[in-house]
Coordinates of C-alpha atoms in Angstrom, one line a residue:
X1 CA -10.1 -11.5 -7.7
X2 CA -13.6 -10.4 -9.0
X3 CA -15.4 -7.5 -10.7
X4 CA -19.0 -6.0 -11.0
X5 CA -19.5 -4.3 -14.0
X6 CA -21.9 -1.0 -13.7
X7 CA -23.4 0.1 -17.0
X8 CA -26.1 2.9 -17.7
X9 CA -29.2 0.0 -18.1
X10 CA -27.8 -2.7 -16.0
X11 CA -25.5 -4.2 -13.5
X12 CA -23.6 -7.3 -13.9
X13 CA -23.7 -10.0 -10.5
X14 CA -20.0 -10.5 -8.8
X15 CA -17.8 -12.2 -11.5
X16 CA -14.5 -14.1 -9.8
X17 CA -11.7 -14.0 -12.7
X18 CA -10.6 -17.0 -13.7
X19 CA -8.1 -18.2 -16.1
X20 CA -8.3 -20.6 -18.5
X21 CA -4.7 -21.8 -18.4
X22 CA -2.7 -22.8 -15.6
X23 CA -0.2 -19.4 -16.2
X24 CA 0.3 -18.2 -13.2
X25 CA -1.8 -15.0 -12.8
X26 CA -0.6 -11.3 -12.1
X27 CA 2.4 -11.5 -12.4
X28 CA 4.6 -8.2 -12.6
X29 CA 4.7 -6.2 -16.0
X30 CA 2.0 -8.9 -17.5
X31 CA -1.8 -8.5 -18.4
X32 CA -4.1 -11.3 -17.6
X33 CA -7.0 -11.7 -19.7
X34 CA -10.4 -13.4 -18.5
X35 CA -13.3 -14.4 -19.7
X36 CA -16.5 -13.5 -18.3
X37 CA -20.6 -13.4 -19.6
X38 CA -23.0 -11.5 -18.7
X39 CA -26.3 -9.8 -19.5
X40 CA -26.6 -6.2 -21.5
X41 CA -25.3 -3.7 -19.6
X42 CA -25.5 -0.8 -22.2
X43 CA -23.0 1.7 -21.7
X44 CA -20.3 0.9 -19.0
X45 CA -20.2 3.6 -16.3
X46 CA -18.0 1.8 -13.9
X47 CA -16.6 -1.2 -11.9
X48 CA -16.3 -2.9 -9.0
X49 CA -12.7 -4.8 -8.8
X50 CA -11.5 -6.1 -5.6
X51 CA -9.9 -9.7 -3.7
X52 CA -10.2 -11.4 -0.4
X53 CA -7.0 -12.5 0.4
X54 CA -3.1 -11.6 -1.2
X55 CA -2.7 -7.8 -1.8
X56 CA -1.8 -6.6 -5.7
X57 CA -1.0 -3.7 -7.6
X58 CA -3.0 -3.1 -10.4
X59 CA -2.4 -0.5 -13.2
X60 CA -5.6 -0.6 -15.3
X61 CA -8.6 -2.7 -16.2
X62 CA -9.7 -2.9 -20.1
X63 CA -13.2 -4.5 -20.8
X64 CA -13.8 -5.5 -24.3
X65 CA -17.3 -6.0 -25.4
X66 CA -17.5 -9.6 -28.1
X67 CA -19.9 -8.2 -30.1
X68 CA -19.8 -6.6 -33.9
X69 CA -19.8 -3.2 -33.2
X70 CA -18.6 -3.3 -29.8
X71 CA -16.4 -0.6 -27.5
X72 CA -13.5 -1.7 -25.4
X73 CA -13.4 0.3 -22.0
X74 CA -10.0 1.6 -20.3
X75 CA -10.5 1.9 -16.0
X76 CA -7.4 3.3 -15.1
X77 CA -6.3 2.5 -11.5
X78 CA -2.4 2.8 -10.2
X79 CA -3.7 1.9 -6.9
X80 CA -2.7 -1.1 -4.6
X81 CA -5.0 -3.4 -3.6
X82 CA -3.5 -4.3 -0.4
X83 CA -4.6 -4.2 3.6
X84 CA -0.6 -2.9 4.3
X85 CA -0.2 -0.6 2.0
X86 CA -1.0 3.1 1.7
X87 CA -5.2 3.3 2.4
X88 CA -5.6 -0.7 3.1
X89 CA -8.2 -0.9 0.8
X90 CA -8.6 -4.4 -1.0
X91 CA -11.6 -3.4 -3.4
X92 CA -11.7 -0.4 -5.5
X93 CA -14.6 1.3 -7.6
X94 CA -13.0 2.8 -10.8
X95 CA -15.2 5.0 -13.2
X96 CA -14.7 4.8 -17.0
X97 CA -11.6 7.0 -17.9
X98 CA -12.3 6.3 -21.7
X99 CA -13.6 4.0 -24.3
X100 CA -13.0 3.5 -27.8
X101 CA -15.2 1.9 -31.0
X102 CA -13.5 -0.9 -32.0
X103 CA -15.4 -1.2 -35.9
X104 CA -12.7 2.0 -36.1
X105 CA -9.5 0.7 -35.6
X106 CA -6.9 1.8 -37.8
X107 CA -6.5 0.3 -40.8
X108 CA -2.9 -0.2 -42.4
X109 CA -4.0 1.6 -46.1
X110 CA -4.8 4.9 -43.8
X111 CA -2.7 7.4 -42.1
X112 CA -3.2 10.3 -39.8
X113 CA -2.4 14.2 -40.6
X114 CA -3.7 15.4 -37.3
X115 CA -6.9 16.8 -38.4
X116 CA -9.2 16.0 -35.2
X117 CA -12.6 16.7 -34.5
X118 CA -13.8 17.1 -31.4
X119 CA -17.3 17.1 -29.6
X120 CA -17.3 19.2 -26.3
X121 CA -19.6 18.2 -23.6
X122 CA -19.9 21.1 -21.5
X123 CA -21.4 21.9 -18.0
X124 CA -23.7 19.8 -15.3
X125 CA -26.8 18.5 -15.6
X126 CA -27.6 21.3 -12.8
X127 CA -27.1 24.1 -15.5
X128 CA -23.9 25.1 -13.8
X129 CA -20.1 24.8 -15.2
X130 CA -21.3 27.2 -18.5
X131 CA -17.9 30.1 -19.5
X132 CA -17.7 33.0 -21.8
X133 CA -13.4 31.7 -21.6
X134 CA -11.6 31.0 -25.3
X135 CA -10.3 27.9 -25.1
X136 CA -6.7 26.8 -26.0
X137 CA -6.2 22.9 -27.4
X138 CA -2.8 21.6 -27.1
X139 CA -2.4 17.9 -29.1
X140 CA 0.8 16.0 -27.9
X141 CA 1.4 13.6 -30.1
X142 CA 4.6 10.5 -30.6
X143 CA 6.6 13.2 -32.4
X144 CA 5.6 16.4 -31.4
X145 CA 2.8 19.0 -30.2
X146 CA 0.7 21.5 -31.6
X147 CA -1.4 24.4 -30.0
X148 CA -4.9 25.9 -31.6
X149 CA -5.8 29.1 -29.6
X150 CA -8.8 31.5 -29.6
X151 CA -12.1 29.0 -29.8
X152 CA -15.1 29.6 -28.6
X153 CA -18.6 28.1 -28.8
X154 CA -21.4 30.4 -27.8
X155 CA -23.4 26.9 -26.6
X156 CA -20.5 27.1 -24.4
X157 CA -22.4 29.8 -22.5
X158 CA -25.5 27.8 -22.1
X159 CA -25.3 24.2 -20.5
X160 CA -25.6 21.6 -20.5
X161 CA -24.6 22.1 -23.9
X162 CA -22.2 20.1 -26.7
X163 CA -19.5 22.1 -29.0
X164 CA -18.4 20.6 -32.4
X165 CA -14.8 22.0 -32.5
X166 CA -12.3 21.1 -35.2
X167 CA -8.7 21.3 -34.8
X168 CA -5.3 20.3 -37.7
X169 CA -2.7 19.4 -35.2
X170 CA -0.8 18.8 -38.1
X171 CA 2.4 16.0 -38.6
X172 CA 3.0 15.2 -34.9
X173 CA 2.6 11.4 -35.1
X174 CA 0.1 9.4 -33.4
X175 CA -2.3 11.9 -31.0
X176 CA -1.5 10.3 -27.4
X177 CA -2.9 13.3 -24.9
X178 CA -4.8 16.5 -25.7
X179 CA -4.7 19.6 -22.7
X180 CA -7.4 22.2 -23.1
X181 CA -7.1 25.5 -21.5
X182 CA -9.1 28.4 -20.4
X183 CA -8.1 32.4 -20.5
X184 CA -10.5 33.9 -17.9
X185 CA -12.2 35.9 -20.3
X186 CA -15.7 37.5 -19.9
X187 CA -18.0 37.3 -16.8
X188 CA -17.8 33.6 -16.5
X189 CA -14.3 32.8 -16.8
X190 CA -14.4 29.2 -15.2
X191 CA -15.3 26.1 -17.3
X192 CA -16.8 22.3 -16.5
X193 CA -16.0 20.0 -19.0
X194 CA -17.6 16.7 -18.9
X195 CA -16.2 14.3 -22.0
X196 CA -14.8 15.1 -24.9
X197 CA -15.7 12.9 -28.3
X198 CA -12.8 12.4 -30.8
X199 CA -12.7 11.6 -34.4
X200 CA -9.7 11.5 -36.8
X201 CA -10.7 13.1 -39.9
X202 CA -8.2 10.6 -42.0
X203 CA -8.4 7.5 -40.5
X204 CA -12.5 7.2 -39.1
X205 CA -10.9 6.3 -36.0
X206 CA -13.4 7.0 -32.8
X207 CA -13.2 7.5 -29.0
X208 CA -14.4 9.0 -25.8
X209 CA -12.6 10.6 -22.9
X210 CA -14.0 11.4 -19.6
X211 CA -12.5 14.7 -17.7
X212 CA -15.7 15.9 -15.0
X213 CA -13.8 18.4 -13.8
X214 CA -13.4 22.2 -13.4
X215 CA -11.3 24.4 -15.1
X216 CA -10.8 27.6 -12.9
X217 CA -9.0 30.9 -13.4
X218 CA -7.0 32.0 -10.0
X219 CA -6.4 30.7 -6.7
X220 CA -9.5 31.6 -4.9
X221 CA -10.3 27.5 -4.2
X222 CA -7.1 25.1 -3.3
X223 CA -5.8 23.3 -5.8
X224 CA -7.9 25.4 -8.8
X225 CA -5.7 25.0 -12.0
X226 CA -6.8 26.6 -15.6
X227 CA -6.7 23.5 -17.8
X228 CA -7.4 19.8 -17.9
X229 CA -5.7 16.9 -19.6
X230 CA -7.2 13.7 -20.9
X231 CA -5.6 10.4 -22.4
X232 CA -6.4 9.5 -26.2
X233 CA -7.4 6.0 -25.6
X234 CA -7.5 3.1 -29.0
X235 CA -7.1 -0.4 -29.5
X236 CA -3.7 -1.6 -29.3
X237 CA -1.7 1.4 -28.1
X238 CA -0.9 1.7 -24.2
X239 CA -2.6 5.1 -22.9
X240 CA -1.1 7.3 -20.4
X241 CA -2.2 7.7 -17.3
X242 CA -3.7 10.6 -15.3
X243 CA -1.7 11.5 -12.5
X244 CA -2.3 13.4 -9.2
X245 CA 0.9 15.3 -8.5
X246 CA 1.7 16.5 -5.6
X247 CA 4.6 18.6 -4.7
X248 CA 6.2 20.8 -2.3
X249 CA 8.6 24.3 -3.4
X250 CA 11.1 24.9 -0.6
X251 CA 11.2 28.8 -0.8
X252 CA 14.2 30.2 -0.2
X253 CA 13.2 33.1 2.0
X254 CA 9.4 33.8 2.8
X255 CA 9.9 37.2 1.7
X256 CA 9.8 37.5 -1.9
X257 CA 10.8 41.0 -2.5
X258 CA 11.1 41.1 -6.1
X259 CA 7.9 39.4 -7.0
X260 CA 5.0 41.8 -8.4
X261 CA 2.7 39.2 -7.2
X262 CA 2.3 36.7 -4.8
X263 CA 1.1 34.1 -7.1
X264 CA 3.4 32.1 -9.5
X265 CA 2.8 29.6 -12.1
X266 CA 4.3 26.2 -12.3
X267 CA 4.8 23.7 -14.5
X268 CA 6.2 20.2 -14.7
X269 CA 8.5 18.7 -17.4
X270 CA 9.3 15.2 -17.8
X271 CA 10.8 12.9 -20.9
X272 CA 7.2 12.9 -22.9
X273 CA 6.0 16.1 -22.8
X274 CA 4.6 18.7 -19.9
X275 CA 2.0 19.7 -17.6
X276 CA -0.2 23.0 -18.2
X277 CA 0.8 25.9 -15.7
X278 CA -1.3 25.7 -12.1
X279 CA -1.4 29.0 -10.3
X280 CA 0.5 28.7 -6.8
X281 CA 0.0 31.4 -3.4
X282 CA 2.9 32.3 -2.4
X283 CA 1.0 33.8 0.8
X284 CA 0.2 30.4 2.2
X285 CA 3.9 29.5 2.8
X286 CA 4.5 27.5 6.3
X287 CA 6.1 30.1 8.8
X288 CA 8.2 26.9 9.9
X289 CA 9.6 25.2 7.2
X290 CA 9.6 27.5 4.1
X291 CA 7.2 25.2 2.5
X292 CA 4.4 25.5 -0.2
X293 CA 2.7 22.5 -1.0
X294 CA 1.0 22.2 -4.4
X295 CA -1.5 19.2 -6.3
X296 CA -2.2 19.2 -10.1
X297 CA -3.9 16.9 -12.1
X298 CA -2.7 16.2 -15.5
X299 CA -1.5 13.1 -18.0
X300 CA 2.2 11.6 -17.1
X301 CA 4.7 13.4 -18.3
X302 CA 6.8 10.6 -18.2
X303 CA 10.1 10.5 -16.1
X304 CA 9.8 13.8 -14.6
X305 CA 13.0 16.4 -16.0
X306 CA 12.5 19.8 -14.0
X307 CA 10.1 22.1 -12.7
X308 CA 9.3 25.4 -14.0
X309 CA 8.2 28.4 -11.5
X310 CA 6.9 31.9 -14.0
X311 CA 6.8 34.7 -12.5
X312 CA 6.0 38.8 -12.5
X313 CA 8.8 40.6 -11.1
X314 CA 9.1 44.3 -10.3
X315 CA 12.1 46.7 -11.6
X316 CA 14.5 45.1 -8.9
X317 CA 13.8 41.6 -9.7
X318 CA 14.3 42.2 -13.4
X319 CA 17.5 43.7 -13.1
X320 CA 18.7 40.7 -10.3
X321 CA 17.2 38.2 -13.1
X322 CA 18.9 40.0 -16.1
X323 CA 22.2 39.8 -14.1
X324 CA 21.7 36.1 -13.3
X325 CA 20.8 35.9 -17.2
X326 CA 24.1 37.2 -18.2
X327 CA 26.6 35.1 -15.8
X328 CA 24.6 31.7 -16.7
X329 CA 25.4 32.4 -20.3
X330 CA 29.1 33.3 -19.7
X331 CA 29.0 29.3 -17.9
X332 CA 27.2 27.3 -20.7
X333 CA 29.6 29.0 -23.4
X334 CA 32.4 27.5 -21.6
X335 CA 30.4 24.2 -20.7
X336 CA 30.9 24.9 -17.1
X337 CA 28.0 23.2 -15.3
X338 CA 26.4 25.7 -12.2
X339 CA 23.5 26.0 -10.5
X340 CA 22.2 29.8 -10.6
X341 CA 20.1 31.2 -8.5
X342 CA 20.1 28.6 -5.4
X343 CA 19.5 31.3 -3.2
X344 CA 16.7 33.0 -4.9
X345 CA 13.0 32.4 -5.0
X346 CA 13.8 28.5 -4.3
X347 CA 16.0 26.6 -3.1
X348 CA 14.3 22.8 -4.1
X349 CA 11.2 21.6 -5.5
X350 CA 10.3 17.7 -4.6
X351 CA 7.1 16.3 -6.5
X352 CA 5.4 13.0 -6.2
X353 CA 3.3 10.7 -8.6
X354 CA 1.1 9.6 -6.5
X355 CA 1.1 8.2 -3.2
X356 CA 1.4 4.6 -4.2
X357 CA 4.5 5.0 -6.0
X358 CA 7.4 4.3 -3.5
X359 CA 9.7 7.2 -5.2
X360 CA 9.9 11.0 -5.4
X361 CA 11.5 13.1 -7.7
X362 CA 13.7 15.9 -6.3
X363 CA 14.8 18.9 -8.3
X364 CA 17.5 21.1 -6.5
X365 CA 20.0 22.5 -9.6
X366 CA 18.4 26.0 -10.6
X367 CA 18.6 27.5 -13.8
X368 CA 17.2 30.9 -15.3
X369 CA 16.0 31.6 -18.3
X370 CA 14.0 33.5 -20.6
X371 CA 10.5 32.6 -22.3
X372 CA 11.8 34.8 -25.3
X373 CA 14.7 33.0 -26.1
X374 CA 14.8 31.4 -29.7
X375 CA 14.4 27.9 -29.1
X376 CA 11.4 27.9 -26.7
X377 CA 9.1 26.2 -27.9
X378 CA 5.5 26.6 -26.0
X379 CA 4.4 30.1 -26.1
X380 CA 2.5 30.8 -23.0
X381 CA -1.2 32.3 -23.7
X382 CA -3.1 30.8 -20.9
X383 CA -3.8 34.1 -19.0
X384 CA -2.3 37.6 -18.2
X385 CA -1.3 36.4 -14.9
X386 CA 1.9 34.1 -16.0
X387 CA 5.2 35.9 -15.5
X388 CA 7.2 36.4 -18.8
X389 CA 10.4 34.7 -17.0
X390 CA 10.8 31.6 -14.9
X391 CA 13.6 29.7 -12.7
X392 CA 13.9 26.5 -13.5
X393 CA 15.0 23.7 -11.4
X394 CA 16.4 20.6 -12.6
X395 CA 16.2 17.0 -11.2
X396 CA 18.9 16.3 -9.1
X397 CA 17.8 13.3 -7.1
X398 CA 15.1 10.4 -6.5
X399 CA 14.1 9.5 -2.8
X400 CA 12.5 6.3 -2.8
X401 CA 9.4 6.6 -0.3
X402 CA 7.4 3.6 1.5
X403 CA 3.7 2.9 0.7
X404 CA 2.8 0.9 3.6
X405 CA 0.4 1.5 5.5
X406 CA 0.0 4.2 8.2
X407 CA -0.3 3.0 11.8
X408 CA -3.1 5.3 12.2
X409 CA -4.9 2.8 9.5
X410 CA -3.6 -0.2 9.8
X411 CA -5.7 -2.8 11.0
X412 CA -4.7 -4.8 13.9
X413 CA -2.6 -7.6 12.6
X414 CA -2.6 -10.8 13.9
X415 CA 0.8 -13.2 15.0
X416 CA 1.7 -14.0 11.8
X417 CA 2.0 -17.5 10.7
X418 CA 3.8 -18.2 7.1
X419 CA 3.1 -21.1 5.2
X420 CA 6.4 -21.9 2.6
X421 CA 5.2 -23.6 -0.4
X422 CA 8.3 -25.2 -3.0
X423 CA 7.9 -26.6 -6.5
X424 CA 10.8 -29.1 -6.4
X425 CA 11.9 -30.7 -10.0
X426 CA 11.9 -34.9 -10.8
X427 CA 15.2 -36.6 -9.0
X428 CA 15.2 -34.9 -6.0
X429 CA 15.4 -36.6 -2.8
X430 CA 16.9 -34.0 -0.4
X431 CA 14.5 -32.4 2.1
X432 CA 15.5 -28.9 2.6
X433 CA 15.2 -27.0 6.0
X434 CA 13.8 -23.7 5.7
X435 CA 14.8 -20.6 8.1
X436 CA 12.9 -17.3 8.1
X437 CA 15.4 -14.4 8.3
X438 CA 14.3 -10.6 9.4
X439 CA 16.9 -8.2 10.7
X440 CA 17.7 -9.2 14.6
X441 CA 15.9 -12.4 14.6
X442 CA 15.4 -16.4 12.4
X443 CA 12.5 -18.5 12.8
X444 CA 13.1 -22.4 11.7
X445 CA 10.1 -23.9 9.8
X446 CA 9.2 -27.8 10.0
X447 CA 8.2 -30.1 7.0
X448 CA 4.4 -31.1 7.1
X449 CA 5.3 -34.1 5.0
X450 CA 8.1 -35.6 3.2
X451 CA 6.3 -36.9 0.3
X452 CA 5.6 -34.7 -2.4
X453 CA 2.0 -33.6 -3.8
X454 CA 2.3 -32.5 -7.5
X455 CA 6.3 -31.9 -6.9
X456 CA 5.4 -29.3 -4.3
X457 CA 6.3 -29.5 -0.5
X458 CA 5.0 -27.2 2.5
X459 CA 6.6 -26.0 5.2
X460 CA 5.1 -24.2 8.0
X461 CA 6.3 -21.7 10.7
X462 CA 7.1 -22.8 14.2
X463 CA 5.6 -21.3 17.0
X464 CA 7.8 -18.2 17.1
X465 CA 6.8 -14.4 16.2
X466 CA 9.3 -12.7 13.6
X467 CA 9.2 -9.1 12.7
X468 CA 9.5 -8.6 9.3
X469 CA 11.3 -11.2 6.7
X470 CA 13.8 -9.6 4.9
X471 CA 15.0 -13.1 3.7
X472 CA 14.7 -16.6 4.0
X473 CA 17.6 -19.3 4.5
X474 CA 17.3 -22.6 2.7
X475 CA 20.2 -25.6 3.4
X476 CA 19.7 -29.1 3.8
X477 CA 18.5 -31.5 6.6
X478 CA 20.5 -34.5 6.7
X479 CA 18.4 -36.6 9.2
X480 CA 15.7 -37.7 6.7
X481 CA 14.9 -38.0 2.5
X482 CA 12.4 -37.3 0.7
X483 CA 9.8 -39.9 0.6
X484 CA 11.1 -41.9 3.5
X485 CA 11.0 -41.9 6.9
X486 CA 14.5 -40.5 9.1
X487 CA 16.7 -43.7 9.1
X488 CA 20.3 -43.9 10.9
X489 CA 21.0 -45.9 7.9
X490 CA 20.5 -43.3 5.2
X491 CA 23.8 -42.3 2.9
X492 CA 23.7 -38.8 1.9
X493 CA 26.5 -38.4 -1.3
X494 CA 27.2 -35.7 -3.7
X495 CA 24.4 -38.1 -6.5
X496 CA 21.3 -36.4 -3.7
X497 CA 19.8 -32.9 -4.7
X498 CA 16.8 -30.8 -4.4
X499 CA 15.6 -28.6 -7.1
X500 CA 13.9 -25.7 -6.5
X501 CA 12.2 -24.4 -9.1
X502 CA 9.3 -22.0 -7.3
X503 CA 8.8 -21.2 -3.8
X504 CA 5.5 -18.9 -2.4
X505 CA 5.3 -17.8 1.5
X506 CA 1.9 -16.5 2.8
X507 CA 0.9 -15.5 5.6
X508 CA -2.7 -18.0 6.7
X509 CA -3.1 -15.0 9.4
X510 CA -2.7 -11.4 7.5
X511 CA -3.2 -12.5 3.9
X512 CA 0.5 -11.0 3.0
X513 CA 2.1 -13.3 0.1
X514 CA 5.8 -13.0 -1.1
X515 CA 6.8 -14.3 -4.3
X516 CA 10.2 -15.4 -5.4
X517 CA 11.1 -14.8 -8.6
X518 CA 13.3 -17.0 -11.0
X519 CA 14.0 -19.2 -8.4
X520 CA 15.5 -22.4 -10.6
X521 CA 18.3 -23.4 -7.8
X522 CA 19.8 -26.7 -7.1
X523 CA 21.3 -27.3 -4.0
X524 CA 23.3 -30.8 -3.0
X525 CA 24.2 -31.8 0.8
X526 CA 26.4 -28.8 1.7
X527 CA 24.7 -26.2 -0.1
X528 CA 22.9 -22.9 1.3
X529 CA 21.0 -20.2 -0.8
X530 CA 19.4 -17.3 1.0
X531 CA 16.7 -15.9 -1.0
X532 CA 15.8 -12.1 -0.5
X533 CA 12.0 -11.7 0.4
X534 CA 10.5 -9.0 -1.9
X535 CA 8.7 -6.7 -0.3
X536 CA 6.0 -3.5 -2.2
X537 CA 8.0 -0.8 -0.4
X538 CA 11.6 -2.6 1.1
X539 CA 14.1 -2.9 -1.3
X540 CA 15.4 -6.5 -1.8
X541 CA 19.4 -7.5 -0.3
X542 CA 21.6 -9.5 -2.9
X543 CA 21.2 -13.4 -3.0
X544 CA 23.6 -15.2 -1.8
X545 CA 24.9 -18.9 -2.3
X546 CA 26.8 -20.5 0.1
X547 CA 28.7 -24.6 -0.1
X548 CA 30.0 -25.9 2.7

């Protein structure tokens, strides 16, 4: 791996990361930390973070100035870094998604109240981006969230411009994402907003979040949406991310007769919170399938719960919603679960994080109800346009997707020729014989030398080509030990062994590398242990263990 760091008064040269332990490196659900030094860079603007051989996934990057007063940088990725898998890109540049002061961390004597202050940076340096919009701020926090509506800057109106805006969240734990929205009004209803500065009143603690986007009103421009959402980033505390989702609403007629409009609202809901509602046009359904796609940007949700369509309906398609209303209520009193309303305005709704996760969530059990009801608990004041009812639909289902790569971008791959590395433990003298395994077909490596080097022994692929390994097959060859040459006078007994305690197969041609975890197997003369090759986007079979 290496990285180039880009900052606003210099650029760093091409750093390879290198531990200084003998760990082994990215490994799943585990940060590696390396050192690196380098000349003053000033304020970091982006990196450069790429490899030249095994493909890895990689969820962010933190940078850490080692100085006094120094900032530590979040680059937030989510990407592969892999030629077979989704785009086949093996280097990435990432901008800076936030940074925090880290002479502000927060100290044990002081506690937060939720009184923020918050610098807008508004516009482009082109003197576009400027709105005469009041802005919403919604603070989600580890306990709950907290809206402050109505504020307006008249610098806002001007750029490029900054707003000091101050906000009390009030008691809902530790700030983790803040959403600010726009309401259309006035003659420039649409909104850029560059970075947001944060301060917590109570505790002195400091950070900076970078949004560069729009905030639009309407669906004149694909994919438009009315708020944005950035991560509060500190020391210590694992931000969320910011996540594309994308989405498709199977309709269940393209004739929506009871809508007032053609244009709905939706929103998604997962385990930590929810998305802000995104305008979708109903009038760009497929004539084919029933289908409306849909992409919003926003700040994970967590594991995603239901989807939420508002919408305007006309006298008909209150009284068909009122109706609905009444027999869902006569269900839940008797704790009867039903899906209302399969057949009406949607039938399913599937949405996906991103197209490097290998999942999608599908929501197909529909629900009614209404935005008045007692315990709802976000009062929608974005703009007139969102309905004052919505059908909800509830995750049913997750489809687990692949992320390789497309054929259409895949490079040309090479025959494949996988080289078998084994850690074997002290005492063993058994030489195992290795078979690669893939659906229709087994390929039978060969030793390239009995004696081991640092306890590890290679094995290399015969001259056979094997589609894809979906396992490999490890017994033992009885014509030879370890450390000696084949002798008709060897004596195998139950006292011989081989301990496996890691095994690695790459591929010398393609750069593909499969790792086995928690190997730590010992296998005597009449054992045989087939190991399942774990592939990105193939789920694993079972090990098995077989004696003779």
């Amino acid at each position: 791996m290496f990285i180039i760091l880009y900052g606003d008064l210099n650029t760093s040269e091409k750093h390879l990361l290198r531990q200084d332990t003998n760990e082994p490196k990215f490994q799943q659900n585990r940060m590696d930390s390396f050192h690196i030094e380098t000349t003053k860079l000033g304020l970091l603007q982006k990196i450069i973070i790429g490899h030249d051989r095994v493909g890895v996934y990689i969820e962010r990057v933190l940078v850490t100035e080692n100085i006094a007063d120094g900032r530590q940088y979040l680059f937030q990725c989510a990407k592969w870094l892999d030629s077979g898998q989704v785009d086949g890109k093996i280097e990435r540049s990432l901008k800076t998604t936030a940074f925090c002061y880290l002479t502000t961390i927060l100290h044990d004597s002081r506690s937060t109240s939720g009184r923020w202050e918050l610098i807008l940076h508004s516009g482009k340096d082109d003197g576009s981006g400027a709105t005469t919009s009041n802005l919403n701020i919604v603070g989600y926090g580890s306990q709950s969230s907290s809206m402050t509506t109505k504020i307006y800057d008249s610098r806002m109106a001007k750029v490029p411009s900054s707003s000091l805006v101050q906000v009390d969240f009030g008691e809902i734990g530790d700030l983790l994402k803040v959403r600010i929205e726009i309401d259309g009004n006035g003659e420039m209803p649409n909104y850029y907003l560059n970075y947001v500065e944060l301060r917590d009143l109570d505790t002195e603690e400091r950070m900076v979040s970078y949004v560069r986007k729009w905030l639009k009103i309407g669906c004149d421009e694909k994919n438009s949406q009315p708020f944005r959402e950035f991560p509060v980033f500190r020391a210590a505390f694992e931000p969320l991310n910011v996540l594309s989702y994308e989405g498709k609403i199977k309709l269940s007629s393209r004739k929506q007769r009871f809508l007032e409009k053609p244009i709905i609202y939706a929103r998604i809901l997962g385990e930590i919170g929810e998305t802000g509602c995104f305008p979708v046009d109903f009038r760009f359904v497929s004539d084919l399938k029933q289908e409306l796609s849909f992409k919003a940007e926003a700040v994970s949700v967590g594991r995603i719960q239901s989807t939420r369509l508002y919408v305007k309906m006309n006298d008909i398609g209150n009284e068909i919603y009122e109706g609905i209303q009444m027999l869902q209520d006569i269900y839940d009193r008797r704790h009867i679960k039903v899906s209302m309303a399969n057949d009406w305005i949607a039938e399913k709704v599937t949405v996906r994080e991103s197209h490097h996760a290998p999942y999608r969530y599908v929501m197909a059990v529909n629900r009614v109800k209404s935005m008045e009801e007692e315990n709802e608990k976000v009062k929608e004041d974005t703009c007139d346009d969102i309905g004052d009812l919505f059908v909800e639909l509830l995750l049913s289902e997750m489809e687990g997707l692949s992320t390789k790569i497309s054929k259409k971008k895949a490079l040309s791959r090479k025959q494949p020729q996988w080289i078998l590395s084994m850690t074997i433990g002290e005492g063993s003298t058994l030489v195992p014989k290795v078979t690669l395994c893939a659906e229709n077909t087994s390929a039978e490596m060969y030793i390239v030398a009995t004696t081991p080097i640092d306890m590890i022994i290679t094995f290399q692929q015969k001259a056979v080509d094997i589609s894809t390994i979906i396992k490999v097959r490890v017994g033992i060859d009885d014509s030879q030990y370890l450390n000696c040459t084949s002798s008709n006078d060897a004596q195998f007994n139950d006292e011989n062994i081989i301990e496996i305690q890691k095994m690695k197969l790459y591929d010398s041609e393609n750069g593909d590398e499969l790792r086995f975890p928690a190997v730590n197997t010992i296998l005597t003369l009449e054992s045989v242990y087939e190991f399942p090759a774990v592939w990105p986007d193939i789920p694993p079979i079972s090990s098995k263990f077989q004696i003779k």
